Short mmCIF file of C-alpha atoms in Angstrom, two decimals:
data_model
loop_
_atom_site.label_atom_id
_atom_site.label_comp_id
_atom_site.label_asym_id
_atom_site.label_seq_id
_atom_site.Cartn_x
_atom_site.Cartn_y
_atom_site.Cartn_z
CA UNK F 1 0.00 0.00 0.00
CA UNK F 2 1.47 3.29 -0.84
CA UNK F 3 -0.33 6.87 -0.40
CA UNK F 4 0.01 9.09 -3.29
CA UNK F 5 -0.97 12.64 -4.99
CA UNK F 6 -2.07 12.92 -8.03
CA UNK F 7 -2.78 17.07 -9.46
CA UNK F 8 -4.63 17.27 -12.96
CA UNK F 9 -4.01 21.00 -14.00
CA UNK F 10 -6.30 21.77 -16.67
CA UNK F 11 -7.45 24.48 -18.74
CA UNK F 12 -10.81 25.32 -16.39
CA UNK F 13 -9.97 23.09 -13.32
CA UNK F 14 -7.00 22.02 -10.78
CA UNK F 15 -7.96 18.45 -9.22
CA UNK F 16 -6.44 16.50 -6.27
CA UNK F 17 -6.96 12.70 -5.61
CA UNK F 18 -4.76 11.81 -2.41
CA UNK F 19 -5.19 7.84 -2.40
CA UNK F 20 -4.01 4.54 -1.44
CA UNK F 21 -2.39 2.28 -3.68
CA UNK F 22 -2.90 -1.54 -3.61
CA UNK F 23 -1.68 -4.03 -5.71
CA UNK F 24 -5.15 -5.72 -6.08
CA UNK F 25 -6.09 -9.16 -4.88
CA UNK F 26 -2.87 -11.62 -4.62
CA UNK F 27 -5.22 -14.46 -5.28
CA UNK F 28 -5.84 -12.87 -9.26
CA UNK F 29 -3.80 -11.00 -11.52
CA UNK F 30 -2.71 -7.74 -9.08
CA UNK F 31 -4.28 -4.82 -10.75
CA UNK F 32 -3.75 -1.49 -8.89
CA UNK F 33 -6.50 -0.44 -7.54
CA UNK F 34 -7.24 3.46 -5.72
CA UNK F 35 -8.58 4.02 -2.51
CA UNK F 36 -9.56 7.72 -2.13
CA UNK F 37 -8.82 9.18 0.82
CA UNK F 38 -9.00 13.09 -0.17
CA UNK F 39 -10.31 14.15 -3.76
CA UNK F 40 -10.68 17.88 -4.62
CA UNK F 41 -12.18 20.40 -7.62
CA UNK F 42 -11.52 23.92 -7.65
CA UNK F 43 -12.41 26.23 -11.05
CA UNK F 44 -9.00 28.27 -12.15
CA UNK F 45 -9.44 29.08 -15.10
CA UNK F 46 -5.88 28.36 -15.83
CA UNK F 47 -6.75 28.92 -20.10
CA UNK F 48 -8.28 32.08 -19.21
CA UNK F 49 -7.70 33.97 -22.98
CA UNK F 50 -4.83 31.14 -24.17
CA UNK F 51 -6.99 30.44 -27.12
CA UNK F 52 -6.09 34.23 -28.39
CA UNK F 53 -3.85 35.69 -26.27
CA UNK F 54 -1.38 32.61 -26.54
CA UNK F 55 -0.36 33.15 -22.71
CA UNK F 56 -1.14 32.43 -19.37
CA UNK F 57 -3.18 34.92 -17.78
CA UNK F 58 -1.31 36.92 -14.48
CA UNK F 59 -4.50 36.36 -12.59
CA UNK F 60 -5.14 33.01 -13.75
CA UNK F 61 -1.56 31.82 -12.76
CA UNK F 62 -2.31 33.73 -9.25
CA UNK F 63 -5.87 31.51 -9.15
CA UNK F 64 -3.96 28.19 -9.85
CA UNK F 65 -1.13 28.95 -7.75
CA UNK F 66 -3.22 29.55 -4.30
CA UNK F 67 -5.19 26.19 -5.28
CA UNK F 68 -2.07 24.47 -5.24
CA UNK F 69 -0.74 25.69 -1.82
CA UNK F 70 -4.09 24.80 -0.47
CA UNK F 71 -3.27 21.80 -2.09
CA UNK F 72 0.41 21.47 -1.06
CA UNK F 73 -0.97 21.54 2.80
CA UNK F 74 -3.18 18.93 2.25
CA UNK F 75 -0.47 16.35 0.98
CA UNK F 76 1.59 17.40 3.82
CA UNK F 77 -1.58 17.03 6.31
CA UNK F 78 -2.21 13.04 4.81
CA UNK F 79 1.50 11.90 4.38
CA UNK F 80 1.27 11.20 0.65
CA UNK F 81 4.44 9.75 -0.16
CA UNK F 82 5.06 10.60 -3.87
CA UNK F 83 3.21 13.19 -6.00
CA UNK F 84 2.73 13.69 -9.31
CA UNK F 85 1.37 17.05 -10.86
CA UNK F 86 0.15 16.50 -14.53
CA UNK F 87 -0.33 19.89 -16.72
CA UNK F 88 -2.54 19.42 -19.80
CA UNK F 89 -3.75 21.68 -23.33
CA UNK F 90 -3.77 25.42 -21.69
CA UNK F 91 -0.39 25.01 -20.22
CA UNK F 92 0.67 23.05 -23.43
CA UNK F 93 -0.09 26.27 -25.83
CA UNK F 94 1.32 28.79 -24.00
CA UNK F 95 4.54 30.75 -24.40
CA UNK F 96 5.18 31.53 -20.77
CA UNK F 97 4.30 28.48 -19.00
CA UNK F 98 8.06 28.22 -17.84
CA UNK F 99 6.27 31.14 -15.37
CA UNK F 100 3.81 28.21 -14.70
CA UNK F 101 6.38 25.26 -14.16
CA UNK F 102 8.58 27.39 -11.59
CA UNK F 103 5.84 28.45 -9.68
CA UNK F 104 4.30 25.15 -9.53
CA UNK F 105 8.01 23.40 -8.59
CA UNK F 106 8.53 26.62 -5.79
CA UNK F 107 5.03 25.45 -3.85
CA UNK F 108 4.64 21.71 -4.20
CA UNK F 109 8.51 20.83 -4.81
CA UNK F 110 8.31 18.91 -7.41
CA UNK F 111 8.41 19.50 -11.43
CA UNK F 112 5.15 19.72 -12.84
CA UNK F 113 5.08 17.90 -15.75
CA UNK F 114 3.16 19.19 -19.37
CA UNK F 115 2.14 16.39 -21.62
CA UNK F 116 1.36 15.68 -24.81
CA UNK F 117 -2.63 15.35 -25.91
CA UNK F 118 -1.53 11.54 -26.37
CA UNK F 119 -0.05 10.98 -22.93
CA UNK F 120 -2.93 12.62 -21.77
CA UNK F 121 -5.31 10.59 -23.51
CA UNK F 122 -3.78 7.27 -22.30
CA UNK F 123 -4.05 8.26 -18.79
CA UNK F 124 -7.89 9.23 -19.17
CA UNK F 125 -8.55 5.79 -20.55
CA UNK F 126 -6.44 3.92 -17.90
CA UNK F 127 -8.64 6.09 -15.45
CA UNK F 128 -12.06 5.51 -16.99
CA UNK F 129 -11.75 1.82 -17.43
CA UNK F 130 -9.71 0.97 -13.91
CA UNK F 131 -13.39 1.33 -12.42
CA UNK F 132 -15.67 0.10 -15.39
CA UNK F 133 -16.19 -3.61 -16.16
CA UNK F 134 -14.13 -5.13 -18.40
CA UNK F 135 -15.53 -5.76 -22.44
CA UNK F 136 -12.60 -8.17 -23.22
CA UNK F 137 -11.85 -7.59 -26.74
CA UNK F 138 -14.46 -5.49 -27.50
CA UNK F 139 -13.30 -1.36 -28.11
CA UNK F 140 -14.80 0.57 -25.85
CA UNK F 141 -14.03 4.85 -26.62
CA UNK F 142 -13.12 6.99 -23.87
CA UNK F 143 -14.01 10.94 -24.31
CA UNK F 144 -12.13 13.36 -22.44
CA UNK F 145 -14.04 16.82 -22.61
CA UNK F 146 -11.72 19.10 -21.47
CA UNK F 147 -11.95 22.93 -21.12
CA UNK F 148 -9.04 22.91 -24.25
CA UNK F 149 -8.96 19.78 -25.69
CA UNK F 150 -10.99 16.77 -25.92
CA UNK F 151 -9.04 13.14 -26.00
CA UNK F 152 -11.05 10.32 -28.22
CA UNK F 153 -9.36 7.05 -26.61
CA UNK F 154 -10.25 3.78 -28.53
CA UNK F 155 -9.41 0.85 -26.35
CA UNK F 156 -9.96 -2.86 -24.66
CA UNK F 157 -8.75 -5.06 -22.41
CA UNK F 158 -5.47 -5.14 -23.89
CA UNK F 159 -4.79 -1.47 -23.47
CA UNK F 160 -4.95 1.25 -25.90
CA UNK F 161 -5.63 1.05 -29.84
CA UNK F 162 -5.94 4.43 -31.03
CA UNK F 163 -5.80 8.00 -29.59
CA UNK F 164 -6.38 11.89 -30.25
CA UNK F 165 -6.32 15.06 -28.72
CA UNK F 166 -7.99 17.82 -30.45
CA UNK F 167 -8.21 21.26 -29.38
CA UNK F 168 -11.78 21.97 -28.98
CA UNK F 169 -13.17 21.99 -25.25
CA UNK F 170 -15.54 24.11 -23.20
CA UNK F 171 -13.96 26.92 -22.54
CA UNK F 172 -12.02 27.29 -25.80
CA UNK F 173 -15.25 27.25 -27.86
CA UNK F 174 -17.12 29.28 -25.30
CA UNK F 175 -13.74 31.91 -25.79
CA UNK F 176 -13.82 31.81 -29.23
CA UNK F 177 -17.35 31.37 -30.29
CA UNK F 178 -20.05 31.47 -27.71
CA UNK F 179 -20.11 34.76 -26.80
CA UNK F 180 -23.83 36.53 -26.49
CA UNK F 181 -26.11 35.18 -23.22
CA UNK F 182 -27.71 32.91 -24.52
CA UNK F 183 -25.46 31.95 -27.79
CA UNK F 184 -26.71 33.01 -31.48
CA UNK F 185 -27.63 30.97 -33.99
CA UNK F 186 -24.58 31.93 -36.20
CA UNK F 187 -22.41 31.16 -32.84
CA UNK F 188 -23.23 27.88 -32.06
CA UNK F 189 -23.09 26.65 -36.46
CA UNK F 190 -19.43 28.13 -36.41
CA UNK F 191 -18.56 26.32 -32.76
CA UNK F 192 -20.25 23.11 -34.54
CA UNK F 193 -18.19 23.84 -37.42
CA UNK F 194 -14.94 23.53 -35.50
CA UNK F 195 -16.19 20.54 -33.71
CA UNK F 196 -17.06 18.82 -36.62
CA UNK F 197 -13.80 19.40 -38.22
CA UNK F 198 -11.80 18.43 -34.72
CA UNK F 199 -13.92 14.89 -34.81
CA UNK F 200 -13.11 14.48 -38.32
CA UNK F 201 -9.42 14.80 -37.55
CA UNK F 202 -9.31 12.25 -34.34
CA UNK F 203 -10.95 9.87 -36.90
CA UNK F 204 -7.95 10.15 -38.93
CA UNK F 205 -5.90 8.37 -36.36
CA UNK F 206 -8.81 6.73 -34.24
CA UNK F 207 -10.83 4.17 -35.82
CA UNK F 208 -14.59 5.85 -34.50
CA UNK F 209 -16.70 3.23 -36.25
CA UNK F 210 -15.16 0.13 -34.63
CA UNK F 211 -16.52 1.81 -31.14
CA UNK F 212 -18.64 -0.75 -29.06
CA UNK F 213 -19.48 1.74 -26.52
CA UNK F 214 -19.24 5.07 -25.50
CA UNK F 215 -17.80 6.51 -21.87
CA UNK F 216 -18.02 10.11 -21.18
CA UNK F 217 -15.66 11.51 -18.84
CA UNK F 218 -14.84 14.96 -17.23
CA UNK F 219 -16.67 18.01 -15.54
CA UNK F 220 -19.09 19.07 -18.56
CA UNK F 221 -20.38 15.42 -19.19
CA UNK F 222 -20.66 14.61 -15.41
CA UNK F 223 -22.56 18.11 -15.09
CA UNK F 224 -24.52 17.23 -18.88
CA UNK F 225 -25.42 13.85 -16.65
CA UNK F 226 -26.81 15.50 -13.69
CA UNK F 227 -28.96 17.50 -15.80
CA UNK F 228 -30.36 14.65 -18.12
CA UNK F 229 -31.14 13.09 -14.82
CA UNK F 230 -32.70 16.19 -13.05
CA UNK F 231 -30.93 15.86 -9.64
CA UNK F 232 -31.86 17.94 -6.72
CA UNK F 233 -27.74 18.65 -5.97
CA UNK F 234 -24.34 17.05 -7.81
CA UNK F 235 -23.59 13.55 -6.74
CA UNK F 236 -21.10 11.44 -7.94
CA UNK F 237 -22.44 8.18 -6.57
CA UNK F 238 -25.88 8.99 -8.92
CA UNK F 239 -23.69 10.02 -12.25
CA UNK F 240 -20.89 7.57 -12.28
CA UNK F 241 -21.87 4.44 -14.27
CA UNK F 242 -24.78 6.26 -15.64
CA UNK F 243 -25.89 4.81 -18.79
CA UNK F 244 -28.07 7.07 -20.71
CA UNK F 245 -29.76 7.17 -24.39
CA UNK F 246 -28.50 9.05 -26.48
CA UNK F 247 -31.27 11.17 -27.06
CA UNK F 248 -31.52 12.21 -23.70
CA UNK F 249 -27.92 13.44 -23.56
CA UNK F 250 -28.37 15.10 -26.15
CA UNK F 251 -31.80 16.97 -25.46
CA UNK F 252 -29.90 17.47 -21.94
CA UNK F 253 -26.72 19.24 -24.31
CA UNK F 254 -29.54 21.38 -26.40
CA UNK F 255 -31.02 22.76 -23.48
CA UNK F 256 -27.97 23.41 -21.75
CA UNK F 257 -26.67 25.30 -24.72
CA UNK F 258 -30.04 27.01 -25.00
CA UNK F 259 -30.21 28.63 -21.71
CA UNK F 260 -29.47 31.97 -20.15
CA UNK F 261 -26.33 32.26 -18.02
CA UNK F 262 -29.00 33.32 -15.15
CA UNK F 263 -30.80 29.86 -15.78
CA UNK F 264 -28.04 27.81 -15.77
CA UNK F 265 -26.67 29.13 -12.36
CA UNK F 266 -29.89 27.87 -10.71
CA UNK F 267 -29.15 24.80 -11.35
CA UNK F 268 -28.95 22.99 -8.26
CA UNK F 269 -25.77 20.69 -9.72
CA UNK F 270 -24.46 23.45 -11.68
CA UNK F 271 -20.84 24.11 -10.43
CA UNK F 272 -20.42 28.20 -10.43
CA UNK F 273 -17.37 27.71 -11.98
CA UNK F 274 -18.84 25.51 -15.07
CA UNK F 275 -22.07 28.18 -15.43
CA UNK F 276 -20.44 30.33 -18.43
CA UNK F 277 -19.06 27.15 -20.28
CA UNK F 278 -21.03 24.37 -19.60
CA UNK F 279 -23.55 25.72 -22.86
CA UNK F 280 -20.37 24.65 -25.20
CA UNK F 281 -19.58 21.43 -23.42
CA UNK F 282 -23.32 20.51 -24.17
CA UNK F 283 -22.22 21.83 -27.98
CA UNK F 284 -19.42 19.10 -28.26
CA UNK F 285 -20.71 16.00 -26.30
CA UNK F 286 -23.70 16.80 -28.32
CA UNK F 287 -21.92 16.33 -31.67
CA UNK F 288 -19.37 13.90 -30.74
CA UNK F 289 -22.52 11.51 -29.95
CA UNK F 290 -23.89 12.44 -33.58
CA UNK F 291 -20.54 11.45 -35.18
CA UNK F 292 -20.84 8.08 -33.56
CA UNK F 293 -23.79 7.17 -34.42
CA UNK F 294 -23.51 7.89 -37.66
CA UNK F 295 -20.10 6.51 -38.29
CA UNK F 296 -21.37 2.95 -36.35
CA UNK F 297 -24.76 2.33 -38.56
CA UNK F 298 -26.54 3.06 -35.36
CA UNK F 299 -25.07 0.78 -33.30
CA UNK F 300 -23.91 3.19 -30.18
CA UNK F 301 -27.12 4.37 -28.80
CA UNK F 302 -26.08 5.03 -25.32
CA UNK F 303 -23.02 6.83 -23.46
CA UNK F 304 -21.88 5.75 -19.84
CA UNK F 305 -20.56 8.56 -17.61
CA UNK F 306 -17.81 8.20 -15.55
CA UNK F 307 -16.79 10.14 -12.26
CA UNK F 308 -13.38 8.83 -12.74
CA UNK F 309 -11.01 9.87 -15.40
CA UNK F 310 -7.47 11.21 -15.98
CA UNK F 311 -6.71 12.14 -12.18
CA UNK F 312 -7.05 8.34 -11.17
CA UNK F 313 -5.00 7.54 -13.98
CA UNK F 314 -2.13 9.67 -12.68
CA UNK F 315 -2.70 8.42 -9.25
CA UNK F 316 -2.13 4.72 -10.88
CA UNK F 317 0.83 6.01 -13.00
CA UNK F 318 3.18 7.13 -9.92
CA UNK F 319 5.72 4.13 -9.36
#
């Protein structure tokens, strides 16, 4: 058993998962498995104007940096013995996140590390599917909808087949297209536009039509869950494993997207952090689903949700 950090940096959030690490059950093959004994969200807005600007914000390096001495105390406070901070597509496309690393390496001591879309993608699948049931051979596609980028992760029990990271994610298409309360028509066709071309370029490297079934992962399809399924407050233990029809994700997405800012912060699962962005998450989980249906005959007509994701797979990654 060894207690670990894991910190997923991304372009809207900064996450902790302080856990336990076991080695499984020594009377089967030992598969890791997490214990949680601390997990944390707080909205940072790290990729606050990245998409134009092509830097990290001032203020948005100030937000992340006091999350990660709050952070920082709490690894201290539970003894985690190694850490392991993971940057992702904000940090990746700017020109000063040197600023970022040496801040990050001054608090926590150690080096924060910024990887690629495909190392990102492989831990988001080794997250999603360390807590899903096994398919055997069958390919199973994790989606990572990120505030930057989204990660299409073909897989099966062997490991991964295929994976892309494309830079379209909540808070990139909100930035750059989604700007009037609620969005235009003209917004939302050119944010589909750019979706449609991002899917189209995954596809070039990830074989969408040999997908079996469909798992949704991060904040803005957890929060596109919660909505589909009308809860009276955010709970993990109702969204994770959530299998829904497509249709009702995506009438969840459209209305979403459809809303005034004022509507969607009344919400009682809305996150006040995800209010302003959570319209173009809906956007892109909406037309991701499309693609796949149309690229599989029909064949996917559900998505799971998951609750866990790329932070677990760090957590499993740290040797």
């Amino acid at each position: 058993m060894t207690r670990v950090a894991a910190v997923d940096c991304g372009t809207n959030s900064i996450r902790l998962l302080i856990a336990d690490v076991s080695a499984g059950d020594a009377t089967g093959p030992a598969k890791p498995r997490l214990t949680d004994i601390v997990r944390e969200m707080r909205v940072v807005r790290l990729g606050q104007g990245v998409d134009s600007t092509g830097e990290l914000a001032q203020e948005a390096l100030e937000r992340t940096f006091a999350a990660t001495r709050d952070y920082a105390a709490l690894i201290r406070e539970h003894g985690a013995e190694k850490v392991r901070f993971v940057a992702t597509s904000a940090t990746r496309d700017a020109r000063n996140r040197q600023v970022f690393v040496d801040g990050i390496r001054d608090i926590l001591g150690v080096e924060p590390e910024v990887i690629t879309g495909d190392e990102e993608a492989a831990l988001s699948f080794a997250g999603a599917s360390s807590v899903l049931p096994s398919r055997g051979q069958d390919p199973v596609l994790v989606v990572d909808l990120g505030g930057g980028s989204t990660e299409f992760v073909l897989g099966n029990a062997g490991g991964v087949i295929a994976a892309r990271s494309v830079d379209v994610g909540c808070v990139r298409m909100t930035e750059r297209h989604l700007r009037s309360d609620p969005p235009t028509a003209d917004q939302i066709a050119a944010a589909e536009a750019d979706v449609d071309a991002a899917i189209s370029e995954a596809a070039q490297t990830v074989p969408l039509e040999r997908t079996t079934a469909v798992v949704g992962v991060a904040g803005s399809v957890t929060t596109i869950t919660a909505h589909a399924l009308r809860l009276p407050e955010y709970s993990p233990a109702a969204i994770h494993g959530t299998e829904l029809d497509l249709d009702a994700i995506r009438k969840a997405c459209t209305e979403l997207l459809e809303m005034t800012r004022e509507e969607r912060a009344a919400l009682p699962y809305m996150h006040p952090g995800r209010v302003d962005v959570i319209g173009a998450g809906g956007l892109v989980w909406r037309r991701v689903l499309q693609r796949l249906a149309e690229v599989t005959g029909g064949r996917i007509t559900t998505a799971v949700s998951s609750e866990h994701d790329i932070l677990d797979g760090i957590a499993l990654s740290i040797r």
